[in-house]
Structure formats: C-alpha cells, structure tokens
mmCIF file of N, CA, C and O in Angstrom:
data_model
loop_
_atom_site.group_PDB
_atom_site.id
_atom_site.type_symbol
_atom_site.label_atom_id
_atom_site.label_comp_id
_atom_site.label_asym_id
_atom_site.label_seq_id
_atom_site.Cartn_x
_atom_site.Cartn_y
_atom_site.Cartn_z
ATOM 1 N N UNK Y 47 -16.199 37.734 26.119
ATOM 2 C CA UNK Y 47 -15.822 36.529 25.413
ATOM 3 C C UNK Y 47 -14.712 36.878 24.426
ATOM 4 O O UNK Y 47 -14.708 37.921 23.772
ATOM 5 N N UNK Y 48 -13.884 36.050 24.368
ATOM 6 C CA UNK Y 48 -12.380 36.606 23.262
ATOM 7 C C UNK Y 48 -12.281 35.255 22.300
ATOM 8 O O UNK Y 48 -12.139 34.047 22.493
ATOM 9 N N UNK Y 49 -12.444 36.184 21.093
ATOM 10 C CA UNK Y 49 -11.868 35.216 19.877
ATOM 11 C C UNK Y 49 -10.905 34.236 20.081
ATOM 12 O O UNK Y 49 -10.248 34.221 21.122
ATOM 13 N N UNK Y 50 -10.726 33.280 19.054
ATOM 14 C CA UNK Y 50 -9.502 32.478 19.123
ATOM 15 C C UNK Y 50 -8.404 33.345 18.607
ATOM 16 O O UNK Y 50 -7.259 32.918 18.758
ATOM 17 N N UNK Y 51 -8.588 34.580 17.979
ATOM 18 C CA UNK Y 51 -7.465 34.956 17.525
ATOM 19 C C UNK Y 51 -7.322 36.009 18.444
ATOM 20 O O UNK Y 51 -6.434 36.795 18.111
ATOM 21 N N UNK Y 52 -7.858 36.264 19.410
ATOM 22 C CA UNK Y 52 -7.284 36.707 20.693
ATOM 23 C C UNK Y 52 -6.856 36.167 21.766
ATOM 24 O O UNK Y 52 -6.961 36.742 22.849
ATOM 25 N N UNK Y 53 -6.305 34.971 21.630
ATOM 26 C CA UNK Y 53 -5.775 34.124 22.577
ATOM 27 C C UNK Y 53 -4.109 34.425 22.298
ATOM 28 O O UNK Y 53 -3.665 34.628 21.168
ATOM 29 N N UNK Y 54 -3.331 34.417 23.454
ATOM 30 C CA UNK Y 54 -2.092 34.435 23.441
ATOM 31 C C UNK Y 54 -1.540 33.385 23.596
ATOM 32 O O UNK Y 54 -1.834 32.711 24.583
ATOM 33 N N UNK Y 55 -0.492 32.893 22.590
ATOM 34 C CA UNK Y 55 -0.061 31.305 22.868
ATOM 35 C C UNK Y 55 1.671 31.188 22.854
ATOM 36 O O UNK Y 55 2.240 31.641 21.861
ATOM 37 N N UNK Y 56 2.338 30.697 23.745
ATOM 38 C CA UNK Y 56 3.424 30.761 23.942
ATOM 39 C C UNK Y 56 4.411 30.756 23.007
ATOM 40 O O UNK Y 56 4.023 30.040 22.084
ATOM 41 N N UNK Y 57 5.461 31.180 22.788
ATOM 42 C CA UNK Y 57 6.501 31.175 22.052
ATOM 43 C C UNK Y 57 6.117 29.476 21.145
ATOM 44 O O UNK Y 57 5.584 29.215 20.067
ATOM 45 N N UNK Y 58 6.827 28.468 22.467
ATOM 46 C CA UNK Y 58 6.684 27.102 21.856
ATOM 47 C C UNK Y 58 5.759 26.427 21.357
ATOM 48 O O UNK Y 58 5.904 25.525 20.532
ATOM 49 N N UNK Y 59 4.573 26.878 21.900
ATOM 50 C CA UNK Y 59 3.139 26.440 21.289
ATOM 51 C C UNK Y 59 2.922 27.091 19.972
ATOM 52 O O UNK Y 59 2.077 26.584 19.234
ATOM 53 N N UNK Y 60 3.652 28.285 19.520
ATOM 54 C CA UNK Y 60 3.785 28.883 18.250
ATOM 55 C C UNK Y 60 4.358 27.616 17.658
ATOM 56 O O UNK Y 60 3.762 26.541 17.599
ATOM 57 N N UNK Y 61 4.989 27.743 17.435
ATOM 58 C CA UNK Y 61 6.232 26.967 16.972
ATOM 59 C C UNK Y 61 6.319 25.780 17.001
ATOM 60 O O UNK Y 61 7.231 25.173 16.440
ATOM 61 N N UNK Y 62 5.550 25.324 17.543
ATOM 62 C CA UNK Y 62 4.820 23.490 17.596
ATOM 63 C C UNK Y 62 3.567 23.461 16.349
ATOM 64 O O UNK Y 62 3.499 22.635 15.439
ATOM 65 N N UNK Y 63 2.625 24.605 16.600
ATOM 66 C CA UNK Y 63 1.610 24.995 15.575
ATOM 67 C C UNK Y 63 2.141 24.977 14.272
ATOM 68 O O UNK Y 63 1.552 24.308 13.423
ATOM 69 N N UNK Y 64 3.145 25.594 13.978
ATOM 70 C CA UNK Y 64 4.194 26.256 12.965
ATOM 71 C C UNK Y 64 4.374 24.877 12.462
ATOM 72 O O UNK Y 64 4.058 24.786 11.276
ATOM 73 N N UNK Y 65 4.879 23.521 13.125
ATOM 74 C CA UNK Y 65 5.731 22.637 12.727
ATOM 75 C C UNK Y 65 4.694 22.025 11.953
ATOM 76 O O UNK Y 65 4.729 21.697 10.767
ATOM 77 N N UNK Y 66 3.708 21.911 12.837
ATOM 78 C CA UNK Y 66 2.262 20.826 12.534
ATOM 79 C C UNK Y 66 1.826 21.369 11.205
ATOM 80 O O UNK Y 66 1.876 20.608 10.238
ATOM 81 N N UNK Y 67 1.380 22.675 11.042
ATOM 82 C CA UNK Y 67 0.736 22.635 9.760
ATOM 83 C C UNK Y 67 1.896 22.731 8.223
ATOM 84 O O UNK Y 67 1.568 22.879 7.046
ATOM 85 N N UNK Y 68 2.987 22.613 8.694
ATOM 86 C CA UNK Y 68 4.013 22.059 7.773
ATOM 87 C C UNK Y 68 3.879 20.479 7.773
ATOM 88 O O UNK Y 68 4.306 19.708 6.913
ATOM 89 N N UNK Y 69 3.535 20.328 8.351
ATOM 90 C CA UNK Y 69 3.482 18.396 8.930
ATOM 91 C C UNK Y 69 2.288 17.843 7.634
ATOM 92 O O UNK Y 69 2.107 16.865 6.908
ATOM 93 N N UNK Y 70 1.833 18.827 7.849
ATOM 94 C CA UNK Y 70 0.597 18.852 6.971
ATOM 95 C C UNK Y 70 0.412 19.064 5.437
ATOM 96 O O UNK Y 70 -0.125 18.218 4.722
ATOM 97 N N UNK Y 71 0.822 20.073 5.053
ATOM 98 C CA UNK Y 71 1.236 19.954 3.816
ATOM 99 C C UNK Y 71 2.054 19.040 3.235
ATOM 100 O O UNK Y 71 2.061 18.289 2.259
ATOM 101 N N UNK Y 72 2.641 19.303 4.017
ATOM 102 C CA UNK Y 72 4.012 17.707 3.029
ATOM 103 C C UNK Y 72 3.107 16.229 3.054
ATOM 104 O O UNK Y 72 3.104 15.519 2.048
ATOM 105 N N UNK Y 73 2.463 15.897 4.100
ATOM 106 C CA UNK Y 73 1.643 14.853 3.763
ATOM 107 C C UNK Y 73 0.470 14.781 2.926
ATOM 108 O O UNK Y 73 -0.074 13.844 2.341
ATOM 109 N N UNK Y 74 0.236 15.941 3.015
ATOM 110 C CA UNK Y 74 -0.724 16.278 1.461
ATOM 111 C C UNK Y 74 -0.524 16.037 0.261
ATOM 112 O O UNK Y 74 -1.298 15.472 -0.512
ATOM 113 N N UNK Y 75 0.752 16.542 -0.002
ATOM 114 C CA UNK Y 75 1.854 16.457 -1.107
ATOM 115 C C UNK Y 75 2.323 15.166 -1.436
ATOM 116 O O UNK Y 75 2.664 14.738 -2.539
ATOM 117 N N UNK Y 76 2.290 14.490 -0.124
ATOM 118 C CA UNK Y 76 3.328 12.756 -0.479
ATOM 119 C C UNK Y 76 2.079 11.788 -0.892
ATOM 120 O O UNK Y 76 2.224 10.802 -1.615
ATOM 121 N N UNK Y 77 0.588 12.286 -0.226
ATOM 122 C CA UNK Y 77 -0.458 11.232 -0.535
ATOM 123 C C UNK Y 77 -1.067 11.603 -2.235
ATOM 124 O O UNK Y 77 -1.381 10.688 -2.997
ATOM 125 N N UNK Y 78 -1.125 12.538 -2.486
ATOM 126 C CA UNK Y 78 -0.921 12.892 -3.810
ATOM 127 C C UNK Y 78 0.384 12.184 -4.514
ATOM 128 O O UNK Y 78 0.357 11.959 -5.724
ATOM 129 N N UNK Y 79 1.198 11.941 -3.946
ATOM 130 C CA UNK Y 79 1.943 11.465 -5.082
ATOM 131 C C UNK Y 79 2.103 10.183 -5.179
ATOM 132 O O UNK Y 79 2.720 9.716 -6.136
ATOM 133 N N UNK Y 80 1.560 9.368 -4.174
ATOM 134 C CA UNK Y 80 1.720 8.438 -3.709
ATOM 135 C C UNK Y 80 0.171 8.089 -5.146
ATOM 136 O O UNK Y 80 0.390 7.504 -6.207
ATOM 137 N N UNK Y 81 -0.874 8.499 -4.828
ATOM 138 C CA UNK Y 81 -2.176 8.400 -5.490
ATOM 139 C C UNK Y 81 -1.290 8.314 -7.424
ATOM 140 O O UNK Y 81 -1.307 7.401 -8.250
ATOM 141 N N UNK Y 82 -0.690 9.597 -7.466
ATOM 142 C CA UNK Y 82 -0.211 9.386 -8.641
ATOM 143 C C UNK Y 82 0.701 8.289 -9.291
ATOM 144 O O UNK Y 82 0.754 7.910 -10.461
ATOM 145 N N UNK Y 83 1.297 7.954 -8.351
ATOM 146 C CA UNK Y 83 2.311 6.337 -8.354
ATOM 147 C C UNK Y 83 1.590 5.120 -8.654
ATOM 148 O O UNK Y 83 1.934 4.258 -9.463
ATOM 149 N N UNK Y 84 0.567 5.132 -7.933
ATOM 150 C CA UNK Y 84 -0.544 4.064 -8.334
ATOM 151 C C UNK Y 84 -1.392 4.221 -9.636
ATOM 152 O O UNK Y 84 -1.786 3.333 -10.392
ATOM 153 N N UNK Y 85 -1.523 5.194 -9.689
ATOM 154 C CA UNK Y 85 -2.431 5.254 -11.341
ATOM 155 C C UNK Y 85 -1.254 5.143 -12.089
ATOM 156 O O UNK Y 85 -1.809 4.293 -12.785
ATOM 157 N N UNK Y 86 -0.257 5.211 -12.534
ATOM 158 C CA UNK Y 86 0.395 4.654 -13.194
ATOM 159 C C UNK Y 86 1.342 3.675 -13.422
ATOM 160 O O UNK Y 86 1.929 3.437 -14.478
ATOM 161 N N UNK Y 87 1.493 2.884 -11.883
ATOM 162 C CA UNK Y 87 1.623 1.215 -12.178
ATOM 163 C C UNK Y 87 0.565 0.457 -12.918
ATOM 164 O O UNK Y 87 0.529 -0.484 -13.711
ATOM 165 N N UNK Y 88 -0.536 1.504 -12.147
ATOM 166 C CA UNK Y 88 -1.998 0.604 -13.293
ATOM 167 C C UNK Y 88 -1.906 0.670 -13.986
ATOM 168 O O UNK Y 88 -2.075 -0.359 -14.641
ATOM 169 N N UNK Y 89 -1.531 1.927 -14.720
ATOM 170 C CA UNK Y 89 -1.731 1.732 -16.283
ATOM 171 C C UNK Y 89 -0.807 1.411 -16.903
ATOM 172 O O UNK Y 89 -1.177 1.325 -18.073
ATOM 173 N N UNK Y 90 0.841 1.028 -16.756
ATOM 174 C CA UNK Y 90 1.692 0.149 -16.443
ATOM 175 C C UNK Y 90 1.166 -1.547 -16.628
ATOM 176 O O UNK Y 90 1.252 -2.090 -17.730
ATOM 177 N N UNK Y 91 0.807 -2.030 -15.827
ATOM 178 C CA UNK Y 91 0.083 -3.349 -15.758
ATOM 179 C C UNK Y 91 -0.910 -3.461 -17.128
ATOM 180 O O UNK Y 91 -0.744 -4.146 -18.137
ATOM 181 N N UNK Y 92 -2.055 -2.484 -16.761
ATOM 182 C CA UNK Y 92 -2.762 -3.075 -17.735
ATOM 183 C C UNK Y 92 -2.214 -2.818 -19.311
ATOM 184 O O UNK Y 92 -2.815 -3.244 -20.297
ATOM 185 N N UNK Y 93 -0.677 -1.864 -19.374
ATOM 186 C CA UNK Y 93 -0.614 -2.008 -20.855
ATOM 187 C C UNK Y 93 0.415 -3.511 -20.880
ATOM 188 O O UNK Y 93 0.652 -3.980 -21.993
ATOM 189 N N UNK Y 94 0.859 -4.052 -19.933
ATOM 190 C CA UNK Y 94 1.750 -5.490 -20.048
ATOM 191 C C UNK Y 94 0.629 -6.579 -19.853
ATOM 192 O O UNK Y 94 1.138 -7.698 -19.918
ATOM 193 N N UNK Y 95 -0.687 -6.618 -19.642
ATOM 194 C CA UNK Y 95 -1.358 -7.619 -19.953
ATOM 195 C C UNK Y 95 -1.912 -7.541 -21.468
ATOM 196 O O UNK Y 95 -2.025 -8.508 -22.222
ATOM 197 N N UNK Y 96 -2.253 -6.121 -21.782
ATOM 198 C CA UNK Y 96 -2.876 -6.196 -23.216
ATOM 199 C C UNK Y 96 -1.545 -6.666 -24.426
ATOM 200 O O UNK Y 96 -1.571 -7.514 -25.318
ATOM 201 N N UNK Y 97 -0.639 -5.881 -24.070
ATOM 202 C CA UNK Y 97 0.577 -7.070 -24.799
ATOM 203 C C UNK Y 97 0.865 -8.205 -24.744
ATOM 204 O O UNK Y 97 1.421 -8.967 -25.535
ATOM 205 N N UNK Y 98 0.453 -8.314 -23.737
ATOM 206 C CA UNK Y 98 0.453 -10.505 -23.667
ATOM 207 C C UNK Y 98 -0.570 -10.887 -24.469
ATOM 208 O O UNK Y 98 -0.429 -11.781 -25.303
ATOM 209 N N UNK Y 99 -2.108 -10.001 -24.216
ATOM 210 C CA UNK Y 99 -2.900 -10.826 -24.783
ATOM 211 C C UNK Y 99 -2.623 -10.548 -26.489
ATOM 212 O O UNK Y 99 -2.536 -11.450 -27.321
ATOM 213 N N UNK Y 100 -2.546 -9.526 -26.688
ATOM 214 C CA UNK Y 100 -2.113 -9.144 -28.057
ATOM 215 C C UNK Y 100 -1.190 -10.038 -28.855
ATOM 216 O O UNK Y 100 -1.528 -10.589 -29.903
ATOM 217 N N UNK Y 101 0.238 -10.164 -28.175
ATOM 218 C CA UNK Y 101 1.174 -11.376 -28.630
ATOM 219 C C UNK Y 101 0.302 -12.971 -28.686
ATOM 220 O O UNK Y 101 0.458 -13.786 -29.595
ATOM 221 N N UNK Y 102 -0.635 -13.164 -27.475
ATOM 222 C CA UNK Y 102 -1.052 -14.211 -27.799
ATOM 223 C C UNK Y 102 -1.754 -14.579 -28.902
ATOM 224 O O UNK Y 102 -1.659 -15.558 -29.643
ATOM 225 N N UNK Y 103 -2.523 -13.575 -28.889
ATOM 226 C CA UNK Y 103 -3.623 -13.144 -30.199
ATOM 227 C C UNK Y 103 -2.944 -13.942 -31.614
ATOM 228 O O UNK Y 103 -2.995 -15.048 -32.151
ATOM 229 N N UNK Y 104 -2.443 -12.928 -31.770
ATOM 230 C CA UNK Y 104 -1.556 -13.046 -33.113
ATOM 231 C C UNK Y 104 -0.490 -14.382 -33.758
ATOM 232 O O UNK Y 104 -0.242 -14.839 -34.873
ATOM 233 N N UNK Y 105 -0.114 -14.630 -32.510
ATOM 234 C CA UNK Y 105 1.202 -15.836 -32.143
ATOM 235 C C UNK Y 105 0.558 -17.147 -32.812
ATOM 236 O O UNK Y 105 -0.540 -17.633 -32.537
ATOM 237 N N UNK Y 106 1.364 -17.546 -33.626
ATOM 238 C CA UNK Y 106 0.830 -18.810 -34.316
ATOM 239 C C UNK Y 106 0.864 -20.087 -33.176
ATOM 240 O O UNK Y 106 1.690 -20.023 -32.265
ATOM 241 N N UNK Y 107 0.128 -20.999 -33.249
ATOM 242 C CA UNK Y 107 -0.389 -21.845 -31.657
ATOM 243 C C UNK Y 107 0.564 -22.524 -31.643
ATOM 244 O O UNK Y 107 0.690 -23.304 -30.698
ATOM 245 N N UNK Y 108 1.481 -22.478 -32.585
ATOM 246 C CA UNK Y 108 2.895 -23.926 -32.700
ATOM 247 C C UNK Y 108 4.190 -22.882 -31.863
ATOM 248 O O UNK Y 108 5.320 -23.305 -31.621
ATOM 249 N N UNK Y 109 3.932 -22.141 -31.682
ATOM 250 C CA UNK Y 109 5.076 -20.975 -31.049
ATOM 251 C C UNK Y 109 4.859 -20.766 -29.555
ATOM 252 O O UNK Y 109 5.598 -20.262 -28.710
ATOM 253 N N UNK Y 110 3.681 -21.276 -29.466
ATOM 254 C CA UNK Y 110 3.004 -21.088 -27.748
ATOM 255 C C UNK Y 110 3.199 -22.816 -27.064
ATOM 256 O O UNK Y 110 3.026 -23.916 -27.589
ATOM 257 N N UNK Y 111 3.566 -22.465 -25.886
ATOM 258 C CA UNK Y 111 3.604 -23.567 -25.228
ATOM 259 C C UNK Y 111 2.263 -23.903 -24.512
ATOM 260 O O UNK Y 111 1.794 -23.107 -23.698
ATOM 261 N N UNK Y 112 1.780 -24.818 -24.745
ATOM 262 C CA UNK Y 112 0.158 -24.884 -24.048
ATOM 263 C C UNK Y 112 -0.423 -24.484 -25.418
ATOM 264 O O UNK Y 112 -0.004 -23.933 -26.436
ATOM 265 N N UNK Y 113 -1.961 -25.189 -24.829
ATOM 266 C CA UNK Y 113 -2.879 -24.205 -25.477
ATOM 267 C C UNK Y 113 -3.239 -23.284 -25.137
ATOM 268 O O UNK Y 113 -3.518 -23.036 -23.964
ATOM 269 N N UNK Y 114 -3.363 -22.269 -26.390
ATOM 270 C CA UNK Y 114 -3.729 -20.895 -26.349
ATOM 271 C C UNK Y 114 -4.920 -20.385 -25.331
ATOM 272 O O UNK Y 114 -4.890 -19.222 -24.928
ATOM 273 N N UNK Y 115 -5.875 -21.205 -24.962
ATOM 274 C CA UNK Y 115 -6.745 -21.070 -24.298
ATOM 275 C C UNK Y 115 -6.254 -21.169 -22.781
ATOM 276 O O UNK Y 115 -7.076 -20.641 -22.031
ATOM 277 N N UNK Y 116 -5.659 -21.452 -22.427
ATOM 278 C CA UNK Y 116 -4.702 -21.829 -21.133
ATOM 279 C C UNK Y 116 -4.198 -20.658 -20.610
ATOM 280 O O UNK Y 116 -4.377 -20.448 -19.410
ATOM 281 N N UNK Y 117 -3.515 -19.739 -21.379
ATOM 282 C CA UNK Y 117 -2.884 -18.753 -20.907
ATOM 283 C C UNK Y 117 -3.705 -17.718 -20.947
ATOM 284 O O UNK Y 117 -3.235 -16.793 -20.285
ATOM 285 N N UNK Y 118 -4.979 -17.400 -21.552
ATOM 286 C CA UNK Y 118 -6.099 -16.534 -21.169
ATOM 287 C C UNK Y 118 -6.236 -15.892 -19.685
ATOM 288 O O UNK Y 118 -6.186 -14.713 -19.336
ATOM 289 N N UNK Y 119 -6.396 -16.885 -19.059
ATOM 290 C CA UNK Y 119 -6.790 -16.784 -17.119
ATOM 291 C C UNK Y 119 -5.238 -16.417 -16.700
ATOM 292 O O UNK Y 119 -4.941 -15.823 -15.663
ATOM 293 N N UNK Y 120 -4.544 -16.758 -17.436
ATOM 294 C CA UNK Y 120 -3.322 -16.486 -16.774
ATOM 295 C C UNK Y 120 -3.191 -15.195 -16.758
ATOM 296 O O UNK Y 120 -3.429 -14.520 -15.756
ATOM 297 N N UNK Y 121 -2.815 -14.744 -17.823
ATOM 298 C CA UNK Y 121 -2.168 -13.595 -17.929
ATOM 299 C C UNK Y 121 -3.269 -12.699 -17.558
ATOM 300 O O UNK Y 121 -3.134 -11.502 -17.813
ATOM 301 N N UNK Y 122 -4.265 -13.087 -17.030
ATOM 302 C CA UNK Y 122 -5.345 -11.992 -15.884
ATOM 303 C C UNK Y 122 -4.830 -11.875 -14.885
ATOM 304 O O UNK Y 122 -5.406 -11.181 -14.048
ATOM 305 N N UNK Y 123 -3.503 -12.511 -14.531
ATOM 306 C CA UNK Y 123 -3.267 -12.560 -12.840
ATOM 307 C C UNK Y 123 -2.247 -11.430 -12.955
ATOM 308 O O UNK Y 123 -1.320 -11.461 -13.766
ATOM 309 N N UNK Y 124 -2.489 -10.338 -12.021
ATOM 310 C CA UNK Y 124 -1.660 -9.083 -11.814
ATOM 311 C C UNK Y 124 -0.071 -9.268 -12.062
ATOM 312 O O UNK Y 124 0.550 -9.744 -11.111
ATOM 313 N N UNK Y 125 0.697 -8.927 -13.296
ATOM 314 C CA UNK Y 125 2.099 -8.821 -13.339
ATOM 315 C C UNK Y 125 2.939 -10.212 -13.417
ATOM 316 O O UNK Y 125 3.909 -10.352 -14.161
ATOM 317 N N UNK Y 126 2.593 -10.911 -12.818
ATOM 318 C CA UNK Y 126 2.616 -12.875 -12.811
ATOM 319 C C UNK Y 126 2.116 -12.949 -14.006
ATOM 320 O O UNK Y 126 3.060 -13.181 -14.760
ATOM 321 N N UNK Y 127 1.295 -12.890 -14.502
ATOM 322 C CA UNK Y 127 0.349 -13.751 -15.603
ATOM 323 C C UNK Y 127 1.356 -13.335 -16.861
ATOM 324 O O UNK Y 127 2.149 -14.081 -17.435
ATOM 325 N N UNK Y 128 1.064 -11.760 -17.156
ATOM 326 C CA UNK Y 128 1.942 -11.209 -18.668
ATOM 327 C C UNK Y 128 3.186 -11.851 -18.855
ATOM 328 O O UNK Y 128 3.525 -12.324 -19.940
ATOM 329 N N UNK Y 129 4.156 -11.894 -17.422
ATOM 330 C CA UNK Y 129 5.452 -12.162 -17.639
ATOM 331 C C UNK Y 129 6.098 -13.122 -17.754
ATOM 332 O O UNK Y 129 7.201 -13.331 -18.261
ATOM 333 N N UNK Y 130 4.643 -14.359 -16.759
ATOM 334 C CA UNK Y 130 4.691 -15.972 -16.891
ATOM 335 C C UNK Y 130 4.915 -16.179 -18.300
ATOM 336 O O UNK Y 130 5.790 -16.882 -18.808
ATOM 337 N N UNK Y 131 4.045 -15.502 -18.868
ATOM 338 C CA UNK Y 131 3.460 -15.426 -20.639
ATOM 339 C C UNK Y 131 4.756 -15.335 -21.714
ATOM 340 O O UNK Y 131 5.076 -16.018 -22.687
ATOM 341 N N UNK Y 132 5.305 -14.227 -21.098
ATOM 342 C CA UNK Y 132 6.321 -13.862 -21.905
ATOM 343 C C UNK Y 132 7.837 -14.981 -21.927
ATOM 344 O O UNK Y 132 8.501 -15.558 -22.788
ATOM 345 N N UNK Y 133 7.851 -14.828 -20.328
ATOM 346 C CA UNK Y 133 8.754 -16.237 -19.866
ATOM 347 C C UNK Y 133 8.998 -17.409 -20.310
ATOM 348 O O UNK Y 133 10.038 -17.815 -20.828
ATOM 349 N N UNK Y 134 7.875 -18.053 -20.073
ATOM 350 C CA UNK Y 134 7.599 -19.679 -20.062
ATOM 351 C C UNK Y 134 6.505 -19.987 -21.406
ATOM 352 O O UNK Y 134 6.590 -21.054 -22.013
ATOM 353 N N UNK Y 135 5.665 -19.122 -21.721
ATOM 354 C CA UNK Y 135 5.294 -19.048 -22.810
ATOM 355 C C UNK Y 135 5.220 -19.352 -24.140
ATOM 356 O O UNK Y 135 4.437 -19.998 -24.836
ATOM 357 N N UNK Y 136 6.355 -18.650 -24.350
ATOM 358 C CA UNK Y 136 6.693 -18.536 -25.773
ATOM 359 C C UNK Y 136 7.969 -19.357 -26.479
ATOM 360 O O UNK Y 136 9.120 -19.089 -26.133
ATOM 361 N N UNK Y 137 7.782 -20.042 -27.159
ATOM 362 C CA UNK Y 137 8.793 -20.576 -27.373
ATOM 363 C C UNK Y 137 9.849 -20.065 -28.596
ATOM 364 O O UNK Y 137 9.629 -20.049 -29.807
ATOM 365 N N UNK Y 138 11.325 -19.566 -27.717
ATOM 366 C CA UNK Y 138 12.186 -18.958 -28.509
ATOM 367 C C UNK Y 138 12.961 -19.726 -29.001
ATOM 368 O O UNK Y 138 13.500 -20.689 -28.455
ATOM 369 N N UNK Y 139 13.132 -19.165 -30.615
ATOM 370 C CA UNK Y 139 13.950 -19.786 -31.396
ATOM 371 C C UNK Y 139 15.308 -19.044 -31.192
ATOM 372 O O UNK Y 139 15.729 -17.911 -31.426
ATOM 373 N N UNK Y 140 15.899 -20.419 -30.545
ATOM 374 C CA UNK Y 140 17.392 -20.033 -30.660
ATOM 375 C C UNK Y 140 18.647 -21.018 -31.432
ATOM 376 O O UNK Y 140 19.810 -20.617 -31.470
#
C-alpha cells in the first residue's frame, strides 16, 4: 500500500495543485477583508443614526420639520432614515 505522498503526479497536475492552493489563500484573505468591510460600514451606520438621534434629541421642535416623534422610526431605517433626517429634516437657516 503507498502513501499519498508516494504518489507521483505529473509535472501539470503539480502545477494545477500549485495554482489551487494559491486560489486559496487569496480567497481567504479577500473573505476576511470583505468580513472586515462590513463591520465597519456597521459601525459607520450605527454612528450616523446615533447622530441623528442625538441632533434630534437636543434640536429645539421649532427647527424640526414634523414632529419630533415622527422621525424616531425613521431614522431606524438603514442609511435612508439618518440622512432623510439630516436632509429634509432640519430646517436650515439661510
């Protein structure tokens, strides 16, 4: 009976092996970074909703368009809500 590491494998079957477990690492590498890209849109997002709610917080109710209670649910909605907030929101003195 002969090991696997006594098997003889062709030049190209080397070298196909060779490619693959390079194939491999780099996708290791890109899903890791890919994982890291996402944890920090999240935490991205959730620091532009806590600034909405924060600005709302504070924001005297004559400066907000709507009632204050209105834009609560909003600005829960992923990236839409904070920027609706910030947008259409607030009313700038110009």
């Amino acid at each position: 009976m002969t090991n696997k590491t006594d098997v003889q494998l062709p030049d190209r079957a080397k070298e196909a092996l060779g490619v693959a477990k390079e194939a491999v690492k780099v996708a290791t590498v890109a899903r890791g970074l890919g994982k890291l890209a996402l944890v920090l849109l999240g935490l991205v997002q959730v620091a532009f909703a806590f600034l909405a709610f924060w600005d709302l917080a504070w924001r005297d109710g004559d400066d907000v368009r709507g009632p204050k209670p209105v834009w609560v649910p909003v600005i829960l909605i992923n990236w839409v809500g904070p920027a609706a907030y910030f947008l259409a929101g607030i009313r700038h003195k110009r």
